[in-house]
Short mmCIF file of C-alpha atoms in Angstrom, two decimals:
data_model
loop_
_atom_site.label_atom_id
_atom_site.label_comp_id
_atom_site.label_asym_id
_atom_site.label_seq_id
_atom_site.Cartn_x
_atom_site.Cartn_y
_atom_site.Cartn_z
CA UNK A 1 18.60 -17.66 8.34
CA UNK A 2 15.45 -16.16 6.18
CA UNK A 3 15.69 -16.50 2.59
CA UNK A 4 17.32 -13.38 0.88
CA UNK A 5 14.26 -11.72 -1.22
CA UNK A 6 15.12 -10.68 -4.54
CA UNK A 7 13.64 -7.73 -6.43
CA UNK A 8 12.52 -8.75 -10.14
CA UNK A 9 11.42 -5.36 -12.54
CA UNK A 10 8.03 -5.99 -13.99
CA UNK A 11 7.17 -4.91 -17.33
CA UNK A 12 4.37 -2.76 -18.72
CA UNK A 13 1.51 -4.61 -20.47
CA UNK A 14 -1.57 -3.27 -22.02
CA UNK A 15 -4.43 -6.23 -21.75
CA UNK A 16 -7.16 -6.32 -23.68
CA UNK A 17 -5.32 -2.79 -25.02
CA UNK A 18 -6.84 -1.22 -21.94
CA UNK A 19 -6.21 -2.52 -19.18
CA UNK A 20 -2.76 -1.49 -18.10
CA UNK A 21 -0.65 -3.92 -16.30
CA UNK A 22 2.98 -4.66 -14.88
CA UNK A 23 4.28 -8.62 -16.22
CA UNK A 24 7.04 -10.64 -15.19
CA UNK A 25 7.31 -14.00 -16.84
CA UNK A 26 6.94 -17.27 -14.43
CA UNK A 27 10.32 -18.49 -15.38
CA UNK A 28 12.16 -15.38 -14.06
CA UNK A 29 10.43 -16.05 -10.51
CA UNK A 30 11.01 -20.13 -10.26
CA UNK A 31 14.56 -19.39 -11.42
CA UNK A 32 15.30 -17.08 -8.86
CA UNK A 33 13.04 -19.33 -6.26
CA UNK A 34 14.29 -22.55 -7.32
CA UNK A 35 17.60 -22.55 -8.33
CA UNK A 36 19.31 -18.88 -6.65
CA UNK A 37 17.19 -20.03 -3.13
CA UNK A 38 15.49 -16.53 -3.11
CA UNK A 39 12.02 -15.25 -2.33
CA UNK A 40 11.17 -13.52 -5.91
CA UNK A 41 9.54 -10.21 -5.03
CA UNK A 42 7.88 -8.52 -8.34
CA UNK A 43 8.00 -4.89 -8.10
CA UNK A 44 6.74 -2.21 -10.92
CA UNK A 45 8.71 -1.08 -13.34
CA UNK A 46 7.74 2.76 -12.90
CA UNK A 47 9.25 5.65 -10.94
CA UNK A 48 5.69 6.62 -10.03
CA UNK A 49 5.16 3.23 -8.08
CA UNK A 50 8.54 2.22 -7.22
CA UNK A 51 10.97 4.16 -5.13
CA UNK A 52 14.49 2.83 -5.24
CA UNK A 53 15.55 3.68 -1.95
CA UNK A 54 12.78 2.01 -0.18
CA UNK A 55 13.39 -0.43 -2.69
CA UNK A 56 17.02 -1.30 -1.71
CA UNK A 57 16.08 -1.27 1.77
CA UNK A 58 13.49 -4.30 1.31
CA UNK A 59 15.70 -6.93 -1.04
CA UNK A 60 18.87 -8.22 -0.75
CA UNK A 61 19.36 -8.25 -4.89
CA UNK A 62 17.85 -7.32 -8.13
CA UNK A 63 16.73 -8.97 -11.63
CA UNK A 64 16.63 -6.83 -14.28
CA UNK A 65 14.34 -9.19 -16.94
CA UNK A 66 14.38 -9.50 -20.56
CA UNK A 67 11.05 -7.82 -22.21
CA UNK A 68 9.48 -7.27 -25.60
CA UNK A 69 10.10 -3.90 -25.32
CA UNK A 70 13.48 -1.69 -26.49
CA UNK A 71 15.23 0.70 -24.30
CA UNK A 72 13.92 4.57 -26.04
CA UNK A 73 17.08 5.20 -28.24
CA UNK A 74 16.98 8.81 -26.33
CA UNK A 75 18.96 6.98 -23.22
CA UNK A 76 21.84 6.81 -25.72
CA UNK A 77 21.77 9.85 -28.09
CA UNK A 78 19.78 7.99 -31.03
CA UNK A 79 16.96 8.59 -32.61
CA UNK A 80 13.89 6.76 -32.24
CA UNK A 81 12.21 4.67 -35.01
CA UNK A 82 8.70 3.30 -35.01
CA UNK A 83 10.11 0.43 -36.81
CA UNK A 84 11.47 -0.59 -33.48
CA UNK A 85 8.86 -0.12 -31.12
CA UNK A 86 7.35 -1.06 -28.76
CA UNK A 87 9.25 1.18 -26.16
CA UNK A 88 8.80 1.43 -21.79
CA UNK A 89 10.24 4.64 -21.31
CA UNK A 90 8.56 4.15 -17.23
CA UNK A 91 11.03 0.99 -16.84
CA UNK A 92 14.02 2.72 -18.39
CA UNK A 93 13.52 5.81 -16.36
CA UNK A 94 13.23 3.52 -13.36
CA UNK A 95 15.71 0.64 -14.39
CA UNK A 96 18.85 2.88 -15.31
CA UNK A 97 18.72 4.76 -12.21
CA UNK A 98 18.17 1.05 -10.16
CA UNK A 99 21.55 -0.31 -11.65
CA UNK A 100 23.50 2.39 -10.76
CA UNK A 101 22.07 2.32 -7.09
CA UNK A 102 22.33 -1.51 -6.87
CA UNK A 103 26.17 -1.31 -7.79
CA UNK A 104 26.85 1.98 -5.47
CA UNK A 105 25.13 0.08 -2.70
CA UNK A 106 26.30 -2.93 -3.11
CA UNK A 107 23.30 -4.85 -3.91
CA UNK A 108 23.60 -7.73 -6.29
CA UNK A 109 21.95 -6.99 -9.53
CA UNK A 110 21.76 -9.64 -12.20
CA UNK A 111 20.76 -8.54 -16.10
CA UNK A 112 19.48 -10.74 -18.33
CA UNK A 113 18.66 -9.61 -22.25
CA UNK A 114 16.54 -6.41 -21.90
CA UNK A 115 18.50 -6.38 -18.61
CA UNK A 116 21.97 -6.29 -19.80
CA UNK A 117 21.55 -3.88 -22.41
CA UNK A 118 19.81 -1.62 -19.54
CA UNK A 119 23.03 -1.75 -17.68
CA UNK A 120 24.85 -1.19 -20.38
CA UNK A 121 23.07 2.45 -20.82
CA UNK A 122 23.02 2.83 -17.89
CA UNK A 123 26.47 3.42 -17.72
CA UNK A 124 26.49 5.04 -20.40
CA UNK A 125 27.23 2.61 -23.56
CA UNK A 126 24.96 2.57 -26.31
CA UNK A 127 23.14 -0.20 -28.55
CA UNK A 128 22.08 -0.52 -32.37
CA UNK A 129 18.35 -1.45 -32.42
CA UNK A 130 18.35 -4.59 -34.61
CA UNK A 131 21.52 -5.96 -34.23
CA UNK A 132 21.12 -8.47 -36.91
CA UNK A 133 21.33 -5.33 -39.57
CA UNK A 134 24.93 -4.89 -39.11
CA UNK A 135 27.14 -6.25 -41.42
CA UNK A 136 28.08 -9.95 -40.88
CA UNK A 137 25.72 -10.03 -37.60
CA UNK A 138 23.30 -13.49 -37.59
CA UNK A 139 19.45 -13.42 -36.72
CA UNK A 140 19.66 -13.01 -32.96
CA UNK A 141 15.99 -13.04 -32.82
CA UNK A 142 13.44 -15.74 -31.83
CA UNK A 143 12.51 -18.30 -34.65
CA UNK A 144 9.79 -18.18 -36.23
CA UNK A 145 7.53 -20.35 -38.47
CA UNK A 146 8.07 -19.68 -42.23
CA UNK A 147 4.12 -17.68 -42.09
CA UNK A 148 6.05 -15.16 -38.73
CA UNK A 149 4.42 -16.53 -36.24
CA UNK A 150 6.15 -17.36 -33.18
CA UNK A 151 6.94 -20.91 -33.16
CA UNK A 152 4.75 -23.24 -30.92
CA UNK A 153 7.70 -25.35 -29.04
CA UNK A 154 9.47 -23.53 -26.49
CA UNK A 155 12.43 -26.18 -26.80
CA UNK A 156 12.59 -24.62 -30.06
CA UNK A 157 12.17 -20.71 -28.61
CA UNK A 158 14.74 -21.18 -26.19
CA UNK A 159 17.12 -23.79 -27.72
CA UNK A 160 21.03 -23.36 -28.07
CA UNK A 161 21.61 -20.93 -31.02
CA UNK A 162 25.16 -19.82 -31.44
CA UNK A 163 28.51 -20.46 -29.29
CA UNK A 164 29.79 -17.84 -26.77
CA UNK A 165 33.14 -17.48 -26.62
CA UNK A 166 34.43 -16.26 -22.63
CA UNK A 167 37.44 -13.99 -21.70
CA UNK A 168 40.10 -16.28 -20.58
CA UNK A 169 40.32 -15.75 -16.55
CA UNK A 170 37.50 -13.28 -16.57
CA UNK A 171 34.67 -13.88 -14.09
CA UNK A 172 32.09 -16.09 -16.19
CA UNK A 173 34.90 -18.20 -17.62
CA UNK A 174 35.99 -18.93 -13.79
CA UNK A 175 32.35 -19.34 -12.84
CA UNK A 176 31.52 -22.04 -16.14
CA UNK A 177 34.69 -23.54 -15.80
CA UNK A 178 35.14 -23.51 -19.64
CA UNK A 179 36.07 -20.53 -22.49
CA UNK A 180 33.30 -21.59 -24.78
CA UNK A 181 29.34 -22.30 -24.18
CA UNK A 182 26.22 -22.60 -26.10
CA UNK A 183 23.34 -20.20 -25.51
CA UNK A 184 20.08 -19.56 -26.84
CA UNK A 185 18.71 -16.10 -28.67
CA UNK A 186 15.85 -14.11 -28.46
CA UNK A 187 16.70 -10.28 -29.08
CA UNK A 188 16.91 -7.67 -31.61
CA UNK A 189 19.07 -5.04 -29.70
CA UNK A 190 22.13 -5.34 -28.87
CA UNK A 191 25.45 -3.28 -27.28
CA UNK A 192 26.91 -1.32 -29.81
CA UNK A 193 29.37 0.74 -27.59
CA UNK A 194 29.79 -0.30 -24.26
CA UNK A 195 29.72 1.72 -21.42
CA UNK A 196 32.75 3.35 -19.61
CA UNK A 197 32.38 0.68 -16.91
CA UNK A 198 31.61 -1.77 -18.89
CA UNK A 199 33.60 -5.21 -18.96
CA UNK A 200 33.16 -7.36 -21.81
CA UNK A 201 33.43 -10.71 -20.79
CA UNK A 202 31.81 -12.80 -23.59
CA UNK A 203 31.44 -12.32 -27.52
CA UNK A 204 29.54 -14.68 -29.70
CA UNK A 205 30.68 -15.83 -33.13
CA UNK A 206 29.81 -12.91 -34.68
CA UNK A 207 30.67 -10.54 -32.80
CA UNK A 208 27.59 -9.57 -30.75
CA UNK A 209 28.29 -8.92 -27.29
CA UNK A 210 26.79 -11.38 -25.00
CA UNK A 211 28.30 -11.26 -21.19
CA UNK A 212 29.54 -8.08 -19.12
CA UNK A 213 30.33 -7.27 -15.62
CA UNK A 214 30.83 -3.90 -14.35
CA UNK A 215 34.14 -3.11 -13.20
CA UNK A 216 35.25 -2.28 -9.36
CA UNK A 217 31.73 -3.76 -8.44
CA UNK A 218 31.70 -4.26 -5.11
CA UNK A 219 29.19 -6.82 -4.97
CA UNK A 220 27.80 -9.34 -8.30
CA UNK A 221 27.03 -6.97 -10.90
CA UNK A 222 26.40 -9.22 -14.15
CA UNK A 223 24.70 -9.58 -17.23
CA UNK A 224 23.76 -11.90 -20.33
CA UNK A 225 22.16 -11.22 -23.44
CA UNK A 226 20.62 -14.83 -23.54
CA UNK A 227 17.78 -15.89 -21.46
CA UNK A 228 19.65 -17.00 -18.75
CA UNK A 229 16.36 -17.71 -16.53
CA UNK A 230 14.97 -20.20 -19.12
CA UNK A 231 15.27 -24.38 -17.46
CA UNK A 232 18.31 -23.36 -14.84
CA UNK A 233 17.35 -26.42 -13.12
CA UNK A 234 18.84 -28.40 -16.15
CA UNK A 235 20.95 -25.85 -17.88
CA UNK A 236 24.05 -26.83 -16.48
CA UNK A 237 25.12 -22.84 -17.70
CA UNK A 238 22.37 -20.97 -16.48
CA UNK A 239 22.19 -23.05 -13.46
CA UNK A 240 25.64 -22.02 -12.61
CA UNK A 241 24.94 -18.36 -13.35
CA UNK A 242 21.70 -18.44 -10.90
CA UNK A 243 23.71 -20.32 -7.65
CA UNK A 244 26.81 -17.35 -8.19
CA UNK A 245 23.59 -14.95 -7.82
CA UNK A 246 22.25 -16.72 -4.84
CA UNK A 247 25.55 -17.05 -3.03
CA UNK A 248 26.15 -13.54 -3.47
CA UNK A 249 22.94 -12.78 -2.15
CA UNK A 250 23.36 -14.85 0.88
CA UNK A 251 26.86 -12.60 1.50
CA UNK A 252 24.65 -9.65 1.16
CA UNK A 253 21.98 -10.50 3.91
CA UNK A 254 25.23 -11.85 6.06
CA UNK A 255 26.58 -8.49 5.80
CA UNK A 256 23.41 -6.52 6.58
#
């Protein structure tokens, strides 16, 4: 049997703030490659470039990537504020409609920070654009040095932050085979309200929503707020999360 080919949204980029460009990050690809056994497929994040139907018919499952970018408060009745740009309105437009395709078709779709928030919407929750300003919330987002730069050791970027603490019986505590894990934390939204489909199925300490699943499903339809793609070949976690994703991808081409 062919490897399954997975669809992963690109971002847009502006390089050299002229060229204009679509980015997904390396680790996204060798996680799906190397740990879910798929062929990573990039595809644009824009309605122009990227039909979903066409789309659907080519993959056998979608990522939905973390990004710099927030999703334009207008998906969920707020206002915008330049204090939290930058936006992609061209991957919301395209990545709203894509999750509620990919769970009406039955295509495994997979969120993952930017991802699961996207889902969220798309279903028609809300978020709060800097999570860490509501009361009792911590710093969800990436450290820093003391001067703001970004710091220079990725172990340090994408170490464990904060405990997680899993629904008892729901789907990721069955999966992890344990109620509490340790992720790491690089965003600034977050779920406020989620959506009328939405399934909460992990919190962390504070309160910030971190794991969900969409109800009735009929095929894997889950998302993390941590950077779930970052070392699952070691990441006993997000190696775990990855395999579900590939088996459920190998039922999908199976069942084509």
């Amino acid at each position: 049997m062919k490897k399954p080919v997975v669809g992963v949204i690109g971002s847009s980029h502006r390089l050299e703030n002229r060229f204009e460009m679509q980015m997904v990050s390396e680790q996204n690809l060798r996680a799906v490659a190397e740990v879910a056994g798929a062929l990573p497929l990039m595809f644009a994040g824009c309605p122009e470039v990227t039909e979903i139907g066409a789309l659907l018919d080519a993959v056998d499952g979608v990522v939905l990537v973390g990004a710099r970018a927030n999703v334009h408060p207008s998906r969920f009745r707020a206002e915008p504020d330049p204090r939290h740009e930058p936006y992609d309105v061209n991957r919301d437009d395209l990545a709203l409609s894509l999750a509620q395709a990919c769970v009406a078709r039955r295509v495994p779709i997979f969120g993952i920070c930017r991802g699961l928030q996207e889902i969220n919407v798309a279903f028609g929750g809300s978020l709060h654009p800097e999570i860490c300003e509501l009361p009792g919330r911590l710093n969800h987002r990436m450290p820093r040095l003391e001067n703001g730069e970004i710091h220079p050791d990725l172990n340090v970027v994408f170490g464990d932050r904060h405990d997680v603490r899993l629904v008892q019986g729901g789907v990721f505590a069955r999966l992890l085979g344990r109620e509490t894990i340790r992720v790491n934390s690089l965003h600034g939204q977050g779920i406020l309200e989620p959506g009328e489909r939405v399934v909460v199925e992990g919190v962390a300490e504070d309160g910030t929503i971190e794991a969900i699943r969409i109800a009735d499903a009929p095929a894997f339809a889950l998302a993390v707020q941590w950077h779930a793609e970052y070392d699952p070949q070691c990441n006993p976690v997000n190696r775990t999360l990855f395999e579900a994703f590939g088996e459920a991808l190998q039922v999908r081409r199976r069942a084509a």
